[in-house]
Structure formats: structure tokens, C-alpha cells
CSV table of C-alpha atoms in Angstrom, one decimal:
chain,number,residue,atom,x,y,z
A,31,MET,CA,117.3,152.9,210.6
A,32,SER,CA,118.6,154.6,207.5
A,33,TYR,CA,122.1,154.4,208.8
A,34,ILE,CA,121.8,150.6,209.1
A,35,LEU,CA,120.5,150.4,205.5
A,36,LEU,CA,123.3,152.6,204.3
A,37,GLY,CA,125.9,150.4,206.1
A,38,ASP,CA,124.4,147.3,204.4
A,39,TYR,CA,124.5,149.0,201.1
A,40,MET,CA,128.2,149.9,201.5
A,41,LYS,CA,129.0,146.3,202.4
A,42,ILE,CA,127.3,145.1,199.2
A,43,ILE,CA,129.3,147.7,197.2
A,44,LYS,CA,132.5,146.5,198.9
A,45,TYR,CA,131.9,142.8,198.2
A,46,LEU,CA,130.8,143.5,194.7
A,47,GLY,CA,134.0,145.5,194.1
A,48,LEU,CA,136.1,142.7,195.5
A,49,PHE,CA,134.3,140.1,193.4
A,50,LEU,CA,134.9,142.1,190.2
A,51,LEU,CA,138.5,142.6,191.2
A,52,ILE,CA,138.9,138.8,191.6
A,53,CYS,CA,137.2,138.2,188.2
A,54,PHE,CA,139.4,140.7,186.5
A,55,THR,CA,142.5,139.2,188.1
A,56,PHE,CA,141.6,135.7,186.8
A,57,PHE,CA,140.7,137.1,183.4
A,58,TYR,CA,143.9,139.1,183.2
A,59,THR,CA,146.0,136.1,184.4
A,60,GLU,CA,144.4,133.9,181.8
A,61,LYS,CA,145.1,136.4,179.1
A,62,VAL,CA,148.8,136.7,180.2
A,63,VAL,CA,149.1,132.9,180.2
A,64,ASN,CA,147.6,132.6,176.8
A,65,VAL,CA,149.9,135.2,175.4
A,66,ILE,CA,152.9,133.4,176.9
A,67,ASN,CA,151.8,130.1,175.6
A,68,ASN,CA,151.0,131.3,172.2
A,69,ASN,CA,154.6,132.7,171.9
A,70,ASP,CA,156.1,129.5,173.3
A,71,GLU,CA,158.3,127.7,170.6
A,72,LEU,CA,156.6,124.4,171.4
A,73,MET,CA,153.1,125.9,170.9
A,74,ILE,CA,154.2,127.4,167.6
A,75,ASP,CA,155.7,124.1,166.5
A,76,ILE,CA,152.5,122.2,167.3
A,77,LYS,CA,150.4,124.8,165.3
A,78,ASP,CA,152.8,124.6,162.4
A,79,ARG,CA,152.7,120.8,162.3
A,80,ALA,CA,149.1,120.1,163.2
A,81,ILE,CA,147.8,120.1,159.6
A,82,ASN,CA,150.1,117.2,158.8
A,83,TYR,CA,148.3,115.0,161.3
A,84,GLU,CA,144.7,116.0,160.6
A,85,ILE,CA,142.2,113.9,158.6
A,86,GLU,CA,139.3,115.5,156.8
A,87,ALA,CA,135.9,113.9,157.4
A,88,ILE,CA,134.3,112.2,154.4
A,89,ASP,CA,130.6,112.6,153.8
A,90,ALA,CA,128.5,109.5,153.2
A,91,VAL,CA,127.2,109.4,149.6
A,92,ILE,CA,123.4,109.2,149.3
A,93,ASP,CA,121.7,108.5,145.9
A,94,ASN,CA,118.0,108.3,146.2
A,95,ASP,CA,117.4,105.4,148.6
A,96,THR,CA,121.0,104.1,148.7
A,97,ILE,CA,124.0,105.1,150.8
A,98,ILE,CA,127.7,104.5,150.9
A,99,PRO,CA,129.2,105.2,154.3
A,100,GLY,CA,131.5,108.2,154.9
A,101,LYS,CA,134.4,108.5,157.4
A,102,TYR,CA,135.0,110.5,160.5
A,103,GLY,CA,137.9,112.9,160.5
A,104,LYS,CA,140.1,114.3,163.2
A,105,VAL,CA,141.7,117.6,164.0
A,106,VAL,CA,144.5,118.4,166.5
A,107,ASN,CA,143.4,120.0,169.7
A,108,ILE,CA,146.2,122.5,170.0
A,109,ASP,CA,145.8,123.4,173.7
A,110,LYS,CA,145.5,119.8,175.0
A,111,SER,CA,148.4,118.7,172.8
A,112,TYR,CA,150.5,121.5,174.2
A,113,TYR,CA,149.5,120.5,177.8
A,114,ASN,CA,150.6,116.9,177.0
A,115,MET,CA,154.0,118.0,175.8
A,116,LYS,CA,154.9,121.0,177.9
A,117,SER,CA,156.7,119.0,180.6
A,118,SER,CA,159.2,117.6,178.0
A,119,LYS,CA,159.2,120.9,176.0
A,120,VAL,CA,159.7,118.8,172.8
A,121,PHE,CA,157.2,118.0,170.0
A,122,ASN,CA,156.1,114.4,170.1
A,123,ASP,CA,153.4,113.3,167.7
A,124,LYS,CA,152.4,110.4,170.0
A,125,LEU,CA,151.2,113.0,172.5
A,126,LEU,CA,149.0,114.8,170.1
A,127,PHE,CA,145.4,115.1,171.3
A,128,TYR,CA,142.7,114.9,168.6
A,129,ASP,CA,139.1,116.1,168.4
A,130,ILE,CA,136.9,113.8,166.3
A,131,VAL,CA,134.9,115.4,163.4
A,132,LYS,CA,131.7,113.8,162.3
A,133,PRO,CA,130.9,114.0,158.6
A,134,ASN,CA,128.0,116.3,157.7
A,135,ILE,CA,126.3,113.3,156.1
A,136,SER,CA,126.7,110.1,158.1
A,137,LEU,CA,125.4,106.5,157.9
A,138,LYS,CA,124.4,106.8,161.5
A,139,ASP,CA,121.7,109.3,160.6
A,140,ASN,CA,120.4,107.4,157.6
A,141,ASN,CA,119.5,103.8,158.5
A,142,ASP,CA,116.5,104.1,156.3
A,143,LYS,CA,118.7,103.8,153.2
A,144,TYR,CA,120.1,100.7,151.5
A,145,ILE,CA,123.8,100.2,152.0
A,146,ILE,CA,125.3,99.2,148.6
A,147,GLY,CA,129.0,99.2,149.5
A,148,GLY,CA,131.8,100.4,151.7
A,149,ASN,CA,133.8,103.6,151.2
A,150,PRO,CA,135.6,103.4,147.8
A,151,LYS,CA,138.7,105.2,149.1
A,152,PHE,CA,139.8,101.9,150.8
A,153,LYS,CA,140.7,98.7,149.1
A,154,ASN,CA,138.4,96.5,151.3
A,155,VAL,CA,135.6,94.1,150.4
A,156,SER,CA,133.3,91.9,152.4
A,157,LEU,CA,131.9,88.4,151.8
A,158,ILE,CA,128.4,87.4,152.8
A,159,TYR,CA,126.7,84.0,152.8
A,160,ILE,CA,123.3,82.7,153.7
A,161,LEU,CA,123.6,79.5,155.7
A,162,ASN,CA,120.5,77.3,155.7
A,163,ASN,CA,121.5,73.8,154.8
A,164,ASN,CA,124.3,71.2,154.7
A,165,ILE,CA,125.4,72.5,158.0
A,166,GLU,CA,128.5,70.4,158.7
A,167,SER,CA,130.0,70.5,155.2
A,168,ASN,CA,129.3,74.2,154.7
A,169,ILE,CA,130.7,75.2,158.1
A,170,ASN,CA,133.8,73.2,157.4
A,171,LEU,CA,134.3,75.1,154.1
A,172,ILE,CA,133.7,78.4,155.8
A,173,ASN,CA,136.1,77.7,158.6
A,174,SER,CA,138.8,76.6,156.1
A,175,ILE,CA,139.0,80.3,155.1
A,176,ASN,CA,141.2,82.5,157.3
A,177,TYR,CA,139.0,85.5,156.9
A,178,ARG,CA,135.8,86.7,158.6
A,179,ILE,CA,132.8,85.7,156.6
A,180,ASN,CA,129.5,87.5,157.3
A,181,ILE,CA,126.9,84.7,157.7
A,182,PHE,CA,123.1,85.5,157.6
A,183,LEU,CA,120.9,82.8,159.3
A,184,ASN,CA,117.2,82.2,158.7
A,185,TYR,CA,115.4,82.6,162.0
A,186,GLU,CA,113.7,79.2,162.1
A,187,PHE,CA,116.9,77.5,160.9
A,188,MET,CA,118.8,79.2,163.7
A,189,LEU,CA,116.2,78.1,166.4
A,190,LYS,CA,116.7,74.5,165.3
A,191,ASN,CA,120.5,74.7,165.2
A,192,ILE,CA,121.5,77.0,168.0
A,193,ASN,CA,124.4,74.9,169.1
A,194,MET,CA,126.1,75.4,165.7
A,195,LEU,CA,126.7,79.0,166.6
A,196,ASN,CA,129.7,78.0,168.7
A,197,SER,CA,131.4,76.5,165.6
A,198,LEU,CA,131.1,79.9,163.8
A,199,ASN,CA,132.9,82.1,166.4
A,200,ASN,CA,135.5,83.2,163.9
A,201,HIS,CA,132.9,84.8,161.7
A,202,ASP,CA,130.1,87.4,162.1
A,203,ILE,CA,126.5,86.2,162.4
A,204,TYR,CA,123.5,88.2,161.3
A,205,ASN,CA,119.7,87.7,161.2
A,206,TYR,CA,118.0,86.9,157.9
A,207,GLY,CA,114.5,86.7,159.2
A,208,ASN,CA,112.4,84.0,157.5
A,209,ASP,CA,114.2,83.8,154.2
A,210,GLY,CA,114.6,87.6,154.1
A,211,ASN,CA,111.1,88.3,155.5
A,212,TYR,CA,111.6,90.3,158.7
A,213,THR,CA,108.9,90.6,161.3
A,214,GLU,CA,108.9,92.2,164.7
A,215,ASP,CA,109.1,88.8,166.4
A,216,ASN,CA,111.9,87.3,164.3
A,217,VAL,CA,114.0,90.4,164.5
A,218,ILE,CA,113.8,90.8,168.3
A,219,MET,CA,114.1,87.1,169.1
A,220,GLY,CA,116.8,86.4,166.4
A,221,ASN,CA,118.9,89.3,167.4
A,222,ASN,CA,118.7,88.3,171.1
A,223,ILE,CA,120.1,84.9,170.2
A,224,ILE,CA,122.9,86.3,168.1
A,225,ASN,CA,123.8,89.0,170.6
A,226,ASN,CA,124.0,86.6,173.5
A,227,ARG,CA,125.7,83.6,171.7
A,228,THR,CA,128.1,85.2,169.3
A,229,ASN,CA,131.0,87.6,169.3
A,230,ASN,CA,129.2,90.4,167.3
A,231,ARG,CA,126.0,92.4,167.5
A,232,SER,CA,123.2,91.8,165.0
A,233,VAL,CA,123.0,95.2,163.4
A,234,TYR,CA,122.6,94.4,159.7
A,235,CYS,CA,119.6,93.1,157.7
A,236,LEU,CA,120.0,91.6,154.2
A,237,ALA,CA,117.8,92.4,151.2
A,238,ARG,CA,118.6,90.7,147.9
A,239,THR,CA,116.5,93.4,146.2
A,240,ARG,CA,114.7,96.5,147.4
A,241,ASN,CA,112.0,95.6,149.9
A,242,ASP,CA,110.0,98.3,151.8
A,243,ASN,CA,109.0,95.9,154.6
A,244,THR,CA,112.7,95.0,155.2
A,245,ILE,CA,114.0,98.6,155.2
A,246,ASN,CA,111.1,99.8,157.5
A,247,MET,CA,111.3,96.9,160.0
A,248,CYS,CA,115.1,97.0,160.3
A,249,SER,CA,115.2,100.8,160.5
A,250,LYS,CA,112.6,100.7,163.2
A,251,ASN,CA,114.9,98.3,165.2
A,252,ARG,CA,117.9,100.5,164.6
A,253,MET,CA,119.5,98.1,162.1
A,254,TYR,CA,121.0,98.8,158.7
A,255,THR,CA,119.9,97.1,155.5
A,256,ILE,CA,122.4,95.8,153.0
A,257,ILE,CA,122.0,95.0,149.3
A,258,PRO,CA,125.0,93.1,147.9
A,259,SER,CA,127.1,94.9,145.3
A,260,ILE,CA,127.6,91.5,143.5
A,261,ASP,CA,125.1,88.7,143.9
A,262,LYS,CA,125.9,86.3,141.1
A,263,SER,CA,128.7,83.8,140.2
A,264,TYR,CA,132.5,83.8,140.3
A,265,SER,CA,132.7,85.2,136.8
A,266,ASP,CA,130.6,88.2,137.8
A,267,ILE,CA,132.8,88.8,140.8
A,268,LYS,CA,135.9,88.9,138.5
A,269,SER,CA,134.1,91.4,136.2
A,270,ASN,CA,132.6,93.7,138.9
A,271,ILE,CA,134.7,93.7,142.0
A,272,LYS,CA,135.9,97.1,143.2
A,273,ASN,CA,136.8,98.9,146.4
A,274,GLY,CA,134.0,98.5,148.9
A,275,SER,CA,132.2,95.6,147.2
A,276,ILE,CA,129.8,93.5,149.3
A,277,ILE,CA,130.0,90.1,147.6
A,278,MET,CA,127.3,87.5,148.0
A,279,ILE,CA,128.6,83.9,147.9
A,280,ASN,CA,125.9,81.9,146.2
A,281,ASN,CA,127.9,78.7,145.6
A,282,ILE,CA,129.9,77.8,148.8
A,283,LYS,CA,132.1,75.5,146.7
A,284,GLU,CA,133.5,78.5,144.9
A,285,LEU,CA,134.5,80.2,148.2
A,286,ASP,CA,138.2,79.1,148.0
A,287,VAL,CA,138.7,80.2,144.4
A,288,ILE,CA,136.9,83.5,145.1
A,289,VAL,CA,139.1,84.3,148.0
A,290,ASN,CA,142.2,83.5,146.1
A,291,TYR,CA,141.2,85.7,143.2
A,292,ILE,CA,140.3,88.6,145.6
A,293,ASN,CA,143.7,88.3,147.3
A,294,SER,CA,145.5,88.2,143.9
A,295,LYS,CA,144.0,91.6,143.1
A,296,GLY,CA,145.2,93.1,146.3
A,297,TYR,CA,141.9,93.6,148.1
A,298,ASN,CA,141.5,93.1,151.8
A,299,ILE,CA,138.7,90.8,153.0
A,300,VAL,CA,137.2,92.4,156.1
A,301,SER,CA,134.0,92.0,158.1
A,302,LEU,CA,130.9,94.1,157.4
A,303,SER,CA,131.4,96.0,160.6
A,304,GLU,CA,134.9,97.1,159.5
A,305,LEU,CA,133.9,97.7,155.8
A,306,LEU,CA,131.0,99.9,156.8
A,307,SER,CA,132.5,101.6,159.9
A,308,GLU,CA,132.8,105.4,159.7
A,309,GLU,CA,135.1,105.5,162.7
A,310,ILE,CA,138.8,106.2,162.3
A,311,LYS,CA,141.5,104.1,163.9
């Protein structure tokens, strides 16, 4: 009986030794490959050049209850980039592989703050407009502009004029509740209409001034609340426009002259989704 147990014990020792030998062989082989790769001219070249292609993440800026979005960064993944290039044995920046770096402070983690502008490092601005009357004439004016306007619609007005959404496909549509008063019903129902009938997702609420109900209701529904940077007349836009401005168009008849002025100052008119995006292209 003891002989059988001893035999079994010896088999276990044998298999364990074989297993450890295999593990050591894999470990040693991997080490050898790493040493060879690290001394390869291509690997050295990638390491030397990597810093020239990396982008540092930018933290969002929080000031009490307001936020300005940050920007994701990217770093070169040395090993995957080397794998992409090793067959040609020549450095090719188009074959670089990147790892995305999230900023330490991100808009995505702070939808309980008021967004007051886009990232100031980029010369972009956005135009927003509340559409609630003079449908045909206002839509014609909006469509005459070759830029995406961000249009906020009153929920009740939207219900009565659903068919007009098709004529605004070149612009982004968002929910304005009932004249800026957001409730569980008009957020859910309004967003469903917009998400199903337009080319964008309804992810932004609009507050002309700070409003606890708005920020709480929209945050609860995973939306972001915007307060315009400029919410007055054309003359105020001329005096206050800057990188990242969110500009409220109060007089639709001024839209053409406002757009011309913005262009003359070298700003890019972009959608809210682009202005506030933290993703990198």
C-alpha cells in the first residue's frame, strides 16, 4: 500500500518538475525575445520618436458649479507599434498604435455641473437657438446658413410640429422642456422623439441662468446642462466672443451678420457635440 502511495507521489513530483521546466522555458524565451526586440534598431527608433506623436491629456476646469471640458490624450504603445512595423522593418508613423489617456478631471464624470464653454485651446464656437414660433420663416433663415446650428425645442411645441424635424436634418436638435422647465415626462418623451427622428442624440439641456431643477433633472437622465457664454445681442457677441464661446442667438434676423462676423475673426462654427467633446480625432 505504501509502495503505491510512494509511486503516486513520485509521479506528482515528476509532473510538477516538468510543469516548472515548461514555465521556465516560456519565461526564459520571452525574456530573450524582449532583449532582442529592445536592441532592434526599429524598436529603438520607435522609442526615440514616440514622444513626438503623443498628446497630453487636458483636465476639465471646474469652478464651483461650472465646468469647461478637458481633452483626452494619447500615448504610443511601443510594443504594438513595433509589431505593426516589424514586417517592413521601417518606421511608419501611420502604423503607430496609441493608448488613449483619460484626463484626471473629465466632463463625463461631472454632469452635475453647468457647462459654460468649450475648451479654450481650440478656436471653435457654437451657436444655439430656441425655436418656438414663425416656423417656416425661421427655418428658412437657419437653413440658409451653411453651419450646424444647435436648436432647442419646447416640448409642447415639438409635439405639435413633429413633421418640421425633417426640415432641420442639417442641424442638431435638443430638448428645451416646457420653456426651460424640465420634468421627468417631458425629458423622457422629448428625448425619445429627438433620438428617433433626428440625426443626433438629445444629450444637452439648456439653462439661461442657474436652475437647480434643471441641473438635477438633466443629470438624473445622464444629460449635460449648458449655460450660454453670450446671451445678448450682436454687439455683445462682438465684445465677448472667445475660444469655446456658446452663443445664444436671440434675434434670428441677426444670424447672417453674426456668422459673417465670427468667420471674419477666424473662429470655426461647430456643433455642441464637437465643441464639448473630450475625444481626440
